[in-house]
CSV table of C-alpha atoms and ligand atoms in Angstrom, one decimal:
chain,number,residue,atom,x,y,z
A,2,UNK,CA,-14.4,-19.0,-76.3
A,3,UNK,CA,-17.9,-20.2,-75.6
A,4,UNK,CA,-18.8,-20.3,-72.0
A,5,UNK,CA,-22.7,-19.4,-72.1
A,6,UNK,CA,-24.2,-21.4,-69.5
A,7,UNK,CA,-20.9,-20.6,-67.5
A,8,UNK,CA,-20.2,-24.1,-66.5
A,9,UNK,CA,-16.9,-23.3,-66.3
A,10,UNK,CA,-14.7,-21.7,-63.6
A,11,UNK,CA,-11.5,-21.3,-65.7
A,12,UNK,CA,-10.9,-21.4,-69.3
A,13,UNK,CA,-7.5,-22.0,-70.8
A,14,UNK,CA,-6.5,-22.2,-74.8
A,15,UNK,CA,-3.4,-22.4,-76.4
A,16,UNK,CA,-1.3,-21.0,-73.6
A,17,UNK,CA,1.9,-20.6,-73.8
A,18,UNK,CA,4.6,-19.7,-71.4
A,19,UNK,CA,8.0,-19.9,-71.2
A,20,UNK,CA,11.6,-18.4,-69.7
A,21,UNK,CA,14.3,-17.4,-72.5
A,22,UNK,CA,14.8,-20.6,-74.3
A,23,UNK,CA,13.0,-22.8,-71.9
A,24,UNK,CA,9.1,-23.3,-73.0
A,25,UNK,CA,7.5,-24.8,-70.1
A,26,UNK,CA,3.8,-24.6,-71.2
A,27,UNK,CA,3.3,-24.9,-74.7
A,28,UNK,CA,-0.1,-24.7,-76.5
A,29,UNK,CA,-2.4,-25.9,-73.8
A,30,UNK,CA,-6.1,-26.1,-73.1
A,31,UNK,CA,-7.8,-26.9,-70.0
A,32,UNK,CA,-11.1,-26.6,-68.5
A,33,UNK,CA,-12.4,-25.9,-64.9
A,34,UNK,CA,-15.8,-26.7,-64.1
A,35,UNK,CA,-17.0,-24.5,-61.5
A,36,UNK,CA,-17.7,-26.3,-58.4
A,37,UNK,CA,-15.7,-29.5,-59.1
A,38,UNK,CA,-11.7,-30.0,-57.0
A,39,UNK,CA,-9.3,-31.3,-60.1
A,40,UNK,CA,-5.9,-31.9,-59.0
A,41,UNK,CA,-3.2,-31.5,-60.8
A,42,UNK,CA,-0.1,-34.1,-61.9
A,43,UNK,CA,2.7,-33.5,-63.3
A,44,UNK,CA,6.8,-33.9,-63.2
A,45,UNK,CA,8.7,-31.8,-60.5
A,46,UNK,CA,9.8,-28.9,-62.8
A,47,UNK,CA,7.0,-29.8,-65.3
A,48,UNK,CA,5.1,-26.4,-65.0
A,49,UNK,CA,2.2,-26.6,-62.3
A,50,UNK,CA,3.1,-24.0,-60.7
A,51,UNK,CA,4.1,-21.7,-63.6
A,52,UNK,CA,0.9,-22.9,-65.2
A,53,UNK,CA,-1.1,-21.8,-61.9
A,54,UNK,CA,0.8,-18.3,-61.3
A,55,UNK,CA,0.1,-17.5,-65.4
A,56,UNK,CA,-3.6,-18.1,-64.9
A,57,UNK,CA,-3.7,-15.7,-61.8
A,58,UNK,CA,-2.0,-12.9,-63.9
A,59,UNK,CA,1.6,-13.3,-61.9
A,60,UNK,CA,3.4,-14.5,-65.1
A,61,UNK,CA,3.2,-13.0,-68.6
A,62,UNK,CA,1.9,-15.5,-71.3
A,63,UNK,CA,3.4,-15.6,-74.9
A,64,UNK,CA,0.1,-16.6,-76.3
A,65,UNK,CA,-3.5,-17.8,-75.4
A,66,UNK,CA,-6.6,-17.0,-73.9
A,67,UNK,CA,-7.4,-17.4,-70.1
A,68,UNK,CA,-11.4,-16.5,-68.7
A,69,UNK,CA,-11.9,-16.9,-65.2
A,70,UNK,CA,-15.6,-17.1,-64.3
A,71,UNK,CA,-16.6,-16.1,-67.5
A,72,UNK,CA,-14.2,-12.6,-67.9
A,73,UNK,CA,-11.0,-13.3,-70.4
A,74,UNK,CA,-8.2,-12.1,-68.3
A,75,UNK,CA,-6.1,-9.3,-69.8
A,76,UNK,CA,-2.2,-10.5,-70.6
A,77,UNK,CA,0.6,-8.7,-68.2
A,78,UNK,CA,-2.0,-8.2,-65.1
A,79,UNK,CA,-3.7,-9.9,-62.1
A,80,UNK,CA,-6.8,-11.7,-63.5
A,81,UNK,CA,-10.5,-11.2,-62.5
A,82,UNK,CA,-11.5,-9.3,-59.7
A,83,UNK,CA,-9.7,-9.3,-56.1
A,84,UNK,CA,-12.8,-11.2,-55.3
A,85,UNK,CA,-12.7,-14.1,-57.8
A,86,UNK,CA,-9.8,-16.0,-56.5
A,87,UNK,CA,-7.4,-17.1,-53.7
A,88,UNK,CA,-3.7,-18.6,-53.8
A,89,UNK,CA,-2.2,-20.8,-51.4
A,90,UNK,CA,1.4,-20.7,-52.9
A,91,UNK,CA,3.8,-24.0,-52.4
A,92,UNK,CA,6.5,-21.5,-51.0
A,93,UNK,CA,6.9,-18.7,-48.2
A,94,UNK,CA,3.0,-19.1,-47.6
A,95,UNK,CA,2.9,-16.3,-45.1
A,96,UNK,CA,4.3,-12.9,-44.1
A,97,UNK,CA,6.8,-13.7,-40.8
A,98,UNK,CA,6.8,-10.3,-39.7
A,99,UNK,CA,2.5,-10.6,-39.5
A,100,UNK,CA,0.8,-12.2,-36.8
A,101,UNK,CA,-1.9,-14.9,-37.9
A,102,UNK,CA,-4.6,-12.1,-37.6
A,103,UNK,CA,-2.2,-10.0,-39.8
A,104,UNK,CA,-1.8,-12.9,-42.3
A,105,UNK,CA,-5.8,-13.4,-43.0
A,106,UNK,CA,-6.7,-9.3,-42.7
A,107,UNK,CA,-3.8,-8.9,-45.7
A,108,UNK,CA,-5.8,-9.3,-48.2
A,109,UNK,CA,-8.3,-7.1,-46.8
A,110,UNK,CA,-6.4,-4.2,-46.3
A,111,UNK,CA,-5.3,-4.7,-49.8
A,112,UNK,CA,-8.6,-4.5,-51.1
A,113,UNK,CA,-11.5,-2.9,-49.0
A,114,UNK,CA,-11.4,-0.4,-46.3
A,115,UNK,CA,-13.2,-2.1,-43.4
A,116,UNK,CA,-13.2,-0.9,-39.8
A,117,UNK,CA,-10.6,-2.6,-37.7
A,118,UNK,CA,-13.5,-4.3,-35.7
A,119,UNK,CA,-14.8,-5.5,-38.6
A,120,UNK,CA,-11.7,-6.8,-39.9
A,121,UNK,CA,-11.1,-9.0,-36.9
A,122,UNK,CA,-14.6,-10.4,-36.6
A,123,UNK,CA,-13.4,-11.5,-40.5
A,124,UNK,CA,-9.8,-13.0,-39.4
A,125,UNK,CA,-11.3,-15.4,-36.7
A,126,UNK,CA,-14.3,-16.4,-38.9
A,127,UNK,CA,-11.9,-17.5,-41.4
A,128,UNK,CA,-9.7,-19.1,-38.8
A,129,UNK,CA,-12.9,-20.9,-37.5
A,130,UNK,CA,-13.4,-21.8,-41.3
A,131,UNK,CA,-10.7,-23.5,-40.7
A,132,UNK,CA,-10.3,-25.0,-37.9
A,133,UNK,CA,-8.2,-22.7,-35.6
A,134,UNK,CA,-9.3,-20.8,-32.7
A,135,UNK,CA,-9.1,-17.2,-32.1
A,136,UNK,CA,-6.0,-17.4,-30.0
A,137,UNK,CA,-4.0,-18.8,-33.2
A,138,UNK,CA,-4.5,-15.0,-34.6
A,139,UNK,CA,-1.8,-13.8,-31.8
A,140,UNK,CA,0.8,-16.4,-32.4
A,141,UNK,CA,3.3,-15.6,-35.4
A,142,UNK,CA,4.0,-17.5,-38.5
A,143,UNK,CA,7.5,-19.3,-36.6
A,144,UNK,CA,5.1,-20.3,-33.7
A,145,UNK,CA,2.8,-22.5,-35.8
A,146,UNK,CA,3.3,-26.0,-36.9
A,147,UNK,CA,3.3,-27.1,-40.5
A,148,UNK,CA,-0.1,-28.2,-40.5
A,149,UNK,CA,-1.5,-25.2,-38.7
A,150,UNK,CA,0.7,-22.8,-41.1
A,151,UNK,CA,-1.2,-24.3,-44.2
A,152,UNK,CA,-4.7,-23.8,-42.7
A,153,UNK,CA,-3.4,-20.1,-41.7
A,154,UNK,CA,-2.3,-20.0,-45.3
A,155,UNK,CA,-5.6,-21.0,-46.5
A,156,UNK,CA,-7.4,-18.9,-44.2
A,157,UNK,CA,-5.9,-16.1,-46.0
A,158,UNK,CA,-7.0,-17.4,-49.4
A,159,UNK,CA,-10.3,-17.6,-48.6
A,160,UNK,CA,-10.3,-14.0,-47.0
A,161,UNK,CA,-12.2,-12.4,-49.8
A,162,UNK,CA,-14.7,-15.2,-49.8
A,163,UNK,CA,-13.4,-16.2,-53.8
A,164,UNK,CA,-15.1,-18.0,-56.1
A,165,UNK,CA,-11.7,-20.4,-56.8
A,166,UNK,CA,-9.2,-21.4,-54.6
A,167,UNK,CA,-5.8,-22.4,-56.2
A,168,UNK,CA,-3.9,-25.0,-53.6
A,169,UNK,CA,-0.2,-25.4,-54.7
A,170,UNK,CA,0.3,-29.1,-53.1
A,171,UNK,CA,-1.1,-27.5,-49.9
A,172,UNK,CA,-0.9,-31.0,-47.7
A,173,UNK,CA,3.0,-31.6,-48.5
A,174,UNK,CA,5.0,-32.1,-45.4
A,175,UNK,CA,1.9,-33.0,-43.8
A,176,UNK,CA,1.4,-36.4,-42.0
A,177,UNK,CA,-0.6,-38.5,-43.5
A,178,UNK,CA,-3.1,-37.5,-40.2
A,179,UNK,CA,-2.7,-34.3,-41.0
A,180,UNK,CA,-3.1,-34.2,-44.5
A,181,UNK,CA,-6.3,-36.3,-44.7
A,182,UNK,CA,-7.5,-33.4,-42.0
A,183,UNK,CA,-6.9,-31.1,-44.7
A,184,UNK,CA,-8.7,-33.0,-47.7
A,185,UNK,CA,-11.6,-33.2,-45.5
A,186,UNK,CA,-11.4,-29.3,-45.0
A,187,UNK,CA,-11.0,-29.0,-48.5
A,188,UNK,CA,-14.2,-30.9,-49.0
A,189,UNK,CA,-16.1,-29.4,-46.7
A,190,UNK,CA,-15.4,-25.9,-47.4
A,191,UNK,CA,-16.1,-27.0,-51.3
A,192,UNK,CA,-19.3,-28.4,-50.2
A,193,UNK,CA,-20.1,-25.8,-48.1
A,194,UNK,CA,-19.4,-22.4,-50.4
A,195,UNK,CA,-19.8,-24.2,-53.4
A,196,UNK,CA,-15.5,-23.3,-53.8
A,197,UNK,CA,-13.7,-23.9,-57.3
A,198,UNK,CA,-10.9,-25.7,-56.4
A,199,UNK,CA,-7.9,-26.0,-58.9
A,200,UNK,CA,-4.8,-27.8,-56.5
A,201,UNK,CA,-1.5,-29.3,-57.4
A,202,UNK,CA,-1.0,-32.2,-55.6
A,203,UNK,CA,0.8,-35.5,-55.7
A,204,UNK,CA,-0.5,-37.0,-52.5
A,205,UNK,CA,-2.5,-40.3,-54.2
A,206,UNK,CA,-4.8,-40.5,-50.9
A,207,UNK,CA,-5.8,-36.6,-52.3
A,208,UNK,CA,-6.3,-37.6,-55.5
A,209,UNK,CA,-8.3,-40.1,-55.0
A,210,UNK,CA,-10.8,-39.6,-52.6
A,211,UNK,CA,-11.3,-35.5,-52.7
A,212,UNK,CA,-11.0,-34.7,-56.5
A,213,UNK,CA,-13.7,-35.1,-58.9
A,214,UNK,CA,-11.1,-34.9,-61.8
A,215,UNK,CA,-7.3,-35.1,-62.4
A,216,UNK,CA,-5.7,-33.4,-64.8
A,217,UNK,CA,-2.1,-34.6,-65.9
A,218,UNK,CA,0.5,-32.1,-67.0
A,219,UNK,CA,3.1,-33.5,-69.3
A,220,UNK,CA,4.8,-32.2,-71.8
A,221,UNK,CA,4.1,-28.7,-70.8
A,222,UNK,CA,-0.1,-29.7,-72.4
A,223,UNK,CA,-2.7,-31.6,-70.5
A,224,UNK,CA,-2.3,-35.5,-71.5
A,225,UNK,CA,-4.7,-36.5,-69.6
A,226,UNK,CA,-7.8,-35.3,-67.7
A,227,UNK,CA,-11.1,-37.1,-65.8
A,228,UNK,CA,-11.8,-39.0,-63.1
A,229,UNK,CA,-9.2,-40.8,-61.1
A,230,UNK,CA,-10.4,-43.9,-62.5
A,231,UNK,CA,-9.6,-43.1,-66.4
A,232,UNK,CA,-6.8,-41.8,-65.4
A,233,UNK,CA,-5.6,-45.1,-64.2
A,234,UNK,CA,-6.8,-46.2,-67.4
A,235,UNK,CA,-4.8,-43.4,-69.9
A,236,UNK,CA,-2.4,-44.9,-72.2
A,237,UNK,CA,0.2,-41.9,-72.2
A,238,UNK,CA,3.5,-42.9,-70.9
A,239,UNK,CA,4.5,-40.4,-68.5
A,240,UNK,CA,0.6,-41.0,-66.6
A,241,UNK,CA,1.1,-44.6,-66.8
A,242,UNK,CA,4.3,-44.3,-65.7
A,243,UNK,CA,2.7,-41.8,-62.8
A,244,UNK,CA,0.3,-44.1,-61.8
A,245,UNK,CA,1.6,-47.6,-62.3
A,246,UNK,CA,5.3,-47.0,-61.2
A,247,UNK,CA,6.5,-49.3,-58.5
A,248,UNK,CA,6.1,-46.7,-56.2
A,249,UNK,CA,2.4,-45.6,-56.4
A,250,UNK,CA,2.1,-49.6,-57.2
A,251,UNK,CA,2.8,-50.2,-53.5
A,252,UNK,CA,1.2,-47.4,-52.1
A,253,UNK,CA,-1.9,-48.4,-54.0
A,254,UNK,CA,-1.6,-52.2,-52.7
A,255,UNK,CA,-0.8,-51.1,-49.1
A,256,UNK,CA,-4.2,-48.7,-49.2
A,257,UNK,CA,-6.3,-51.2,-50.6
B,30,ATP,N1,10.3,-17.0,-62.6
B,30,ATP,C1,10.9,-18.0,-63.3
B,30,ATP,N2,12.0,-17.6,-64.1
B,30,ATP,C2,12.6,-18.6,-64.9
B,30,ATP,N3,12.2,-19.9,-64.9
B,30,ATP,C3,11.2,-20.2,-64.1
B,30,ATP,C4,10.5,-19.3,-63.3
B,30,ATP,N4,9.6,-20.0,-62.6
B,30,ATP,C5,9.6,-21.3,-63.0
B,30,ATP,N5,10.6,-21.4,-63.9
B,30,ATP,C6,11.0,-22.7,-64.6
B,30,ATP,O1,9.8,-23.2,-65.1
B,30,ATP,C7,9.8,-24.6,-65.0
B,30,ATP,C8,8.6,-25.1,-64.3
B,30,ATP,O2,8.7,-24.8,-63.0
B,30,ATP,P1,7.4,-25.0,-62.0
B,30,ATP,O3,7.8,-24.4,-60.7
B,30,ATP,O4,6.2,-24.6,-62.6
B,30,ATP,O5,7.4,-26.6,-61.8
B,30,ATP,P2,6.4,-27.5,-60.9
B,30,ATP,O6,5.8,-28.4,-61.9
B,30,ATP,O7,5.6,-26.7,-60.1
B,30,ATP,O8,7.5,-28.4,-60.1
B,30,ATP,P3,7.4,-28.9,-58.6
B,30,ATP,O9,6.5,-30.1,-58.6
B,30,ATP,O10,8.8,-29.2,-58.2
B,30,ATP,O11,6.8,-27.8,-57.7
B,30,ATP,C9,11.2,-25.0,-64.4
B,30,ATP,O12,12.1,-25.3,-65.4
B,30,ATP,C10,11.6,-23.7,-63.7
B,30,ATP,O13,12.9,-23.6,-63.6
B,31,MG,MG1,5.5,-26.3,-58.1
Protein backbone atom coordinates (compact mmCIF):
# COMPACT_ATOMS: atom_id res chain seq x y z
CA UNK A 1 0.00 0.00 0.00
CA UNK A 2 1.01 3.47 -0.99
CA UNK A 3 0.50 6.00 1.65
CA UNK A 4 3.52 8.48 0.98
CA UNK A 5 2.23 11.76 1.68
CA UNK A 6 0.32 10.00 4.53
CA UNK A 7 -3.03 11.51 3.76
CA UNK A 8 -4.49 8.71 5.16
CA UNK A 9 -5.41 7.77 8.83
CA UNK A 10 -6.45 4.10 8.16
CA UNK A 11 -5.87 1.87 5.34
CA UNK A 12 -7.96 -1.20 4.70
CA UNK A 13 -7.56 -3.90 1.68
CA UNK A 14 -9.17 -6.97 1.08
CA UNK A 15 -10.18 -7.67 4.61
CA UNK A 16 -11.78 -10.35 5.46
CA UNK A 17 -13.38 -11.53 8.59
CA UNK A 18 -15.66 -13.84 9.55
CA UNK A 19 -17.13 -16.46 12.47
CA UNK A 20 -17.21 -20.35 11.49
CA UNK A 21 -19.41 -20.33 8.52
CA UNK A 22 -20.61 -16.82 8.83
CA UNK A 23 -18.34 -14.25 6.60
CA UNK A 24 -19.25 -10.87 7.81
CA UNK A 25 -16.56 -8.81 5.99
CA UNK A 26 -15.51 -10.07 2.88
CA UNK A 27 -12.83 -8.46 0.64
CA UNK A 28 -13.08 -4.92 1.65
CA UNK A 29 -11.18 -1.74 1.10
CA UNK A 30 -11.62 1.52 2.69
CA UNK A 31 -9.82 4.64 3.20
CA UNK A 32 -9.61 7.17 6.20
CA UNK A 33 -8.29 10.40 5.48
CA UNK A 34 -6.67 11.78 8.50
CA UNK A 35 -8.44 14.64 9.87
CA UNK A 36 -11.86 14.15 8.13
CA UNK A 37 -15.26 12.35 10.64
CA UNK A 38 -16.80 9.55 8.08
CA UNK A 39 -19.60 7.82 9.47
CA UNK A 40 -20.40 4.64 9.00
CA UNK A 41 -23.97 2.88 7.58
CA UNK A 42 -24.79 -0.24 7.49
CA UNK A 43 -27.58 -3.03 8.48
CA UNK A 44 -27.93 -3.96 12.20
CA UNK A 45 -25.84 -7.15 12.19
CA UNK A 46 -24.05 -6.02 8.92
CA UNK A 47 -20.48 -5.82 10.47
CA UNK A 48 -19.61 -2.17 11.79
CA UNK A 49 -18.73 -3.12 14.65
CA UNK A 50 -16.72 -6.28 13.79
CA UNK A 51 -15.27 -4.28 11.01
CA UNK A 52 -14.14 -1.48 13.74
CA UNK A 53 -12.83 -4.07 16.56
CA UNK A 54 -10.72 -5.93 13.46
CA UNK A 55 -9.04 -2.69 12.52
CA UNK A 56 -8.09 -2.06 16.27
CA UNK A 57 -6.46 -5.56 16.52
CA UNK A 58 -9.43 -7.06 18.84
CA UNK A 59 -10.53 -9.56 16.13
CA UNK A 60 -8.38 -11.83 14.00
CA UNK A 61 -8.65 -11.15 10.19
CA UNK A 62 -8.59 -14.17 7.62
CA UNK A 63 -6.97 -11.94 5.03
CA UNK A 64 -5.91 -8.24 4.21
CA UNK A 65 -3.86 -5.51 5.00
CA UNK A 66 -4.77 -2.82 7.66
CA UNK A 67 -2.07 0.50 8.29
CA UNK A 68 -3.11 2.85 10.70
CA UNK A 69 -1.21 6.16 10.39
CA UNK A 70 1.06 4.91 8.03
CA UNK A 71 2.30 1.44 10.14
CA UNK A 72 0.53 -1.98 8.64
CA UNK A 73 -0.81 -3.46 11.72
CA UNK A 74 0.38 -6.96 12.53
CA UNK A 75 -2.65 -9.86 12.32
CA UNK A 76 -3.63 -11.44 15.87
CA UNK A 77 -2.65 -8.14 17.96
CA UNK A 78 -3.71 -4.59 19.10
CA UNK A 79 -2.75 -2.20 16.17
CA UNK A 80 -0.41 0.77 16.29
CA UNK A 81 0.82 2.22 19.29
CA UNK A 82 -1.28 2.76 22.65
CA UNK A 83 -1.06 6.31 21.51
CA UNK A 84 -2.55 6.08 18.01
CA UNK A 85 -6.10 5.37 18.82
CA UNK A 86 -9.17 5.49 21.18
CA UNK A 87 -12.50 3.27 21.31
CA UNK A 88 -15.66 4.25 22.46
CA UNK A 89 -17.40 0.75 22.23
CA UNK A 90 -21.39 0.59 21.56
CA UNK A 91 -21.64 -1.73 24.72
CA UNK A 92 -20.57 -1.75 28.56
CA UNK A 93 -18.71 1.60 27.82
CA UNK A 94 -17.21 1.78 31.29
CA UNK A 95 -15.83 -0.11 34.27
CA UNK A 96 -18.84 -0.06 37.15
CA UNK A 97 -16.57 -0.87 39.82
CA UNK A 98 -14.32 2.59 38.72
CA UNK A 99 -15.22 5.91 39.63
CA UNK A 100 -15.27 8.50 36.59
CA UNK A 101 -11.64 9.58 37.61
CA UNK A 102 -10.87 5.73 37.49
CA UNK A 103 -12.61 5.32 34.07
CA UNK A 104 -10.41 8.27 32.20
CA UNK A 105 -6.86 7.33 34.36
CA UNK A 106 -7.51 3.47 32.87
CA UNK A 107 -5.87 3.88 30.07
CA UNK A 108 -3.16 5.50 31.70
CA UNK A 109 -2.25 3.12 34.12
CA UNK A 110 -2.31 0.74 31.34
CA UNK A 111 0.21 2.47 29.51
CA UNK A 112 2.58 5.04 31.30
CA UNK A 113 3.65 5.28 34.82
CA UNK A 114 2.65 8.82 35.81
CA UNK A 115 2.53 10.22 39.31
CA UNK A 116 -0.91 10.04 40.91
CA UNK A 117 -0.97 13.92 40.80
CA UNK A 118 -0.32 13.98 37.49
CA UNK A 119 -2.72 11.46 36.57
CA UNK A 120 -5.62 13.48 38.10
CA UNK A 121 -4.70 16.85 36.63
CA UNK A 122 -5.07 14.38 33.23
CA UNK A 123 -8.70 12.91 34.26
CA UNK A 124 -10.29 16.43 34.78
CA UNK A 125 -8.67 17.91 31.71
CA UNK A 126 -10.20 15.27 29.76
CA UNK A 127 -13.43 15.64 31.61
CA UNK A 128 -13.20 19.51 30.84
CA UNK A 129 -12.55 18.30 27.23
CA UNK A 130 -15.61 17.27 27.51
CA UNK A 131 -17.76 19.03 29.12
CA UNK A 132 -17.95 17.70 32.73
CA UNK A 133 -16.69 19.16 35.77
CA UNK A 134 -14.31 17.89 38.20
CA UNK A 135 -16.96 16.72 40.63
CA UNK A 136 -18.25 14.14 37.76
CA UNK A 137 -14.74 12.20 38.48
CA UNK A 138 -16.25 11.08 42.16
CA UNK A 139 -19.65 9.94 40.97
CA UNK A 140 -19.67 6.16 39.59
CA UNK A 141 -20.66 4.91 36.31
CA UNK A 142 -24.60 3.93 37.86
CA UNK A 143 -24.70 7.70 39.06
CA UNK A 144 -24.45 9.25 35.56
CA UNK A 145 -27.00 9.79 32.94
CA UNK A 146 -26.80 8.29 29.48
CA UNK A 147 -25.57 11.37 28.06
CA UNK A 148 -22.99 12.06 30.65
CA UNK A 149 -21.83 8.23 30.59
CA UNK A 150 -20.97 8.69 26.79
CA UNK A 151 -18.87 11.88 27.26
CA UNK A 152 -17.22 9.92 30.40
CA UNK A 153 -16.81 7.15 27.77
CA UNK A 154 -15.17 9.47 25.42
CA UNK A 155 -13.20 11.14 27.95
CA UNK A 156 -11.46 7.89 28.34
CA UNK A 157 -10.90 7.49 24.63
CA UNK A 158 -9.20 10.47 24.32
CA UNK A 159 -6.92 9.80 27.45
CA UNK A 160 -3.79 9.13 25.51
CA UNK A 161 -4.42 12.17 23.45
CA UNK A 162 -4.80 9.53 19.99
CA UNK A 163 -4.53 10.46 16.72
CA UNK A 164 -8.13 8.51 15.73
CA UNK A 165 -11.00 8.14 17.72
CA UNK A 166 -13.43 5.23 16.81
CA UNK A 167 -17.15 6.17 18.06
CA UNK A 168 -19.37 3.03 17.94
CA UNK A 169 -22.87 4.99 17.41
CA UNK A 170 -21.81 7.04 20.52
CA UNK A 171 -25.17 9.40 20.47
CA UNK A 172 -27.71 6.35 20.55
CA UNK A 173 -30.15 6.68 23.36
CA UNK A 174 -29.45 10.19 23.37
CA UNK A 175 -32.18 12.86 22.97
CA UNK A 176 -32.13 14.47 20.06
CA UNK A 177 -30.77 17.69 22.64
CA UNK A 178 -28.38 15.64 23.75
CA UNK A 179 -27.09 14.09 20.86
CA UNK A 180 -26.65 17.26 18.70
CA UNK A 181 -24.50 18.33 22.10
CA UNK A 182 -22.47 15.56 21.31
CA UNK A 183 -21.89 16.11 17.42
CA UNK A 184 -20.95 19.61 18.32
CA UNK A 185 -18.28 18.06 20.78
CA UNK A 186 -17.32 15.79 18.19
CA UNK A 187 -16.63 18.77 15.95
CA UNK A 188 -15.05 20.75 18.16
CA UNK A 189 -12.63 18.39 19.56
CA UNK A 190 -11.95 17.39 15.66
CA UNK A 191 -11.34 20.90 14.97
CA UNK A 192 -9.52 21.47 17.81
CA UNK A 193 -6.76 18.35 17.92
CA UNK A 194 -7.08 17.88 14.41
CA UNK A 195 -8.85 14.02 15.70
CA UNK A 196 -9.40 11.21 12.99
CA UNK A 197 -12.73 10.29 13.56
CA UNK A 198 -14.07 6.93 12.18
CA UNK A 199 -17.94 6.52 14.03
CA UNK A 200 -20.77 4.26 13.32
CA UNK A 201 -23.80 5.98 13.43
CA UNK A 202 -27.22 5.94 12.13
CA UNK A 203 -28.52 9.22 13.62
CA UNK A 204 -29.25 11.20 10.01
CA UNK A 205 -28.91 14.68 11.91
CA UNK A 206 -25.05 13.09 12.58
CA UNK A 207 -24.58 12.29 9.28
CA UNK A 208 -25.39 15.07 7.91
CA UNK A 209 -24.18 17.98 9.43
CA UNK A 210 -20.82 16.55 11.31
CA UNK A 211 -19.30 14.05 8.83
CA UNK A 212 -17.26 15.04 5.92
CA UNK A 213 -17.94 11.52 4.33
CA UNK A 214 -20.21 8.45 4.78
CA UNK A 215 -19.23 5.26 4.14
CA UNK A 216 -22.03 2.53 3.55
CA UNK A 217 -21.33 -1.02 4.62
CA UNK A 218 -23.38 -3.60 2.70
CA UNK A 219 -22.68 -6.69 1.84
CA UNK A 220 -19.94 -7.09 4.26
CA UNK A 221 -17.74 -4.34 1.40
CA UNK A 222 -18.09 -0.60 1.25
CA UNK A 223 -20.94 0.24 -1.50
CA UNK A 224 -20.82 3.41 -1.11
CA UNK A 225 -18.53 6.20 0.17
CA UNK A 226 -18.42 10.34 -0.07
CA UNK A 227 -20.18 13.04 0.97
CA UNK A 228 -23.69 12.93 2.32
CA UNK A 229 -24.88 14.41 -0.74
CA UNK A 230 -23.63 11.42 -3.28
CA UNK A 231 -24.62 9.28 -1.04
CA UNK A 232 -28.16 10.44 -1.47
CA UNK A 233 -27.37 10.09 -4.95
CA UNK A 234 -25.78 6.18 -5.05
CA UNK A 235 -27.71 3.79 -7.03
CA UNK A 236 -27.01 0.66 -4.73
CA UNK A 237 -30.13 -0.76 -3.42
CA UNK A 238 -29.56 -1.32 0.15
CA UNK A 239 -28.21 2.77 0.32
CA UNK A 240 -31.09 3.81 -1.56
CA UNK A 241 -33.17 1.86 0.37
CA UNK A 242 -31.13 3.52 3.53
CA UNK A 243 -31.62 6.79 2.59
CA UNK A 244 -34.92 7.03 0.65
CA UNK A 245 -37.02 4.50 2.85
CA UNK A 246 -40.20 5.94 4.22
CA UNK A 247 -38.70 6.43 7.29
CA UNK A 248 -35.60 8.58 6.70
CA UNK A 249 -38.14 10.09 3.89
CA UNK A 250 -40.05 11.65 6.76
CA UNK A 251 -37.41 12.44 8.89
CA UNK A 252 -35.74 14.29 6.07
CA UNK A 253 -39.08 16.29 5.23
CA UNK A 254 -39.79 17.01 8.89
CA UNK A 255 -35.91 18.56 9.15
CA UNK A 256 -36.11 20.47 6.17
N1 LIG B 1 -17.34 -12.42 18.72
C1 LIG B 1 -18.20 -12.86 17.78
N2 LIG B 1 -18.34 -14.19 17.56
C2 LIG B 1 -19.19 -14.65 16.62
N3 LIG B 1 -19.93 -13.86 15.82
C3 LIG B 1 -19.83 -12.55 16.00
C4 LIG B 1 -18.97 -11.97 16.97
N4 LIG B 1 -19.07 -10.62 16.92
C5 LIG B 1 -19.96 -10.37 15.95
N5 LIG B 1 -20.41 -11.51 15.39
C6 LIG B 1 -21.37 -11.61 14.27
O1 LIG B 1 -20.91 -10.75 13.25
C7 LIG B 1 -22.02 -10.14 12.60
C8 LIG B 1 -21.83 -8.63 12.57
O2 LIG B 1 -21.98 -8.14 13.89
P1 LIG B 1 -21.72 -6.60 14.26
O3 LIG B 1 -21.81 -6.49 15.74
O4 LIG B 1 -20.48 -6.14 13.62
O5 LIG B 1 -22.96 -5.87 13.56
P2 LIG B 1 -23.26 -4.30 13.51
O6 LIG B 1 -23.25 -3.91 12.08
O7 LIG B 1 -22.35 -3.59 14.44
O8 LIG B 1 -24.77 -4.29 14.04
P3 LIG B 1 -25.54 -3.20 14.98
O9 LIG B 1 -25.92 -2.07 14.09
O10 LIG B 1 -26.74 -3.98 15.44
O11 LIG B 1 -24.62 -2.81 16.09
C9 LIG B 1 -23.27 -10.65 13.28
O12 LIG B 1 -23.76 -11.71 12.53
C10 LIG B 1 -22.75 -11.13 14.61
O13 LIG B 1 -23.55 -12.14 15.14
MG1 LIG C 1 -22.60 -2.59 16.18
Amino acid sequence: MQNMDGQFAIRVRDLVVGFGRNVVIDHLALDVRRGEILGLVGASGGGKSVLMRTIIGLIPRRHGEIEIMGVAAGAGRISGGAKQWGILFQQGALFSSLTVRQNVQFPLRENLTLSEVLMDEIAIAKLEMVGLKPEDGDKFPSELSGGMTKRVALARALALDPAIVFLDEPTSGLDPIAAGDFDVLIKTLQETLGLTVFMVTHDLASLNTVCDRVAALADGKIVAIGPMQDLLQSEHPWVRAYFHGKRSQMLQHQAS
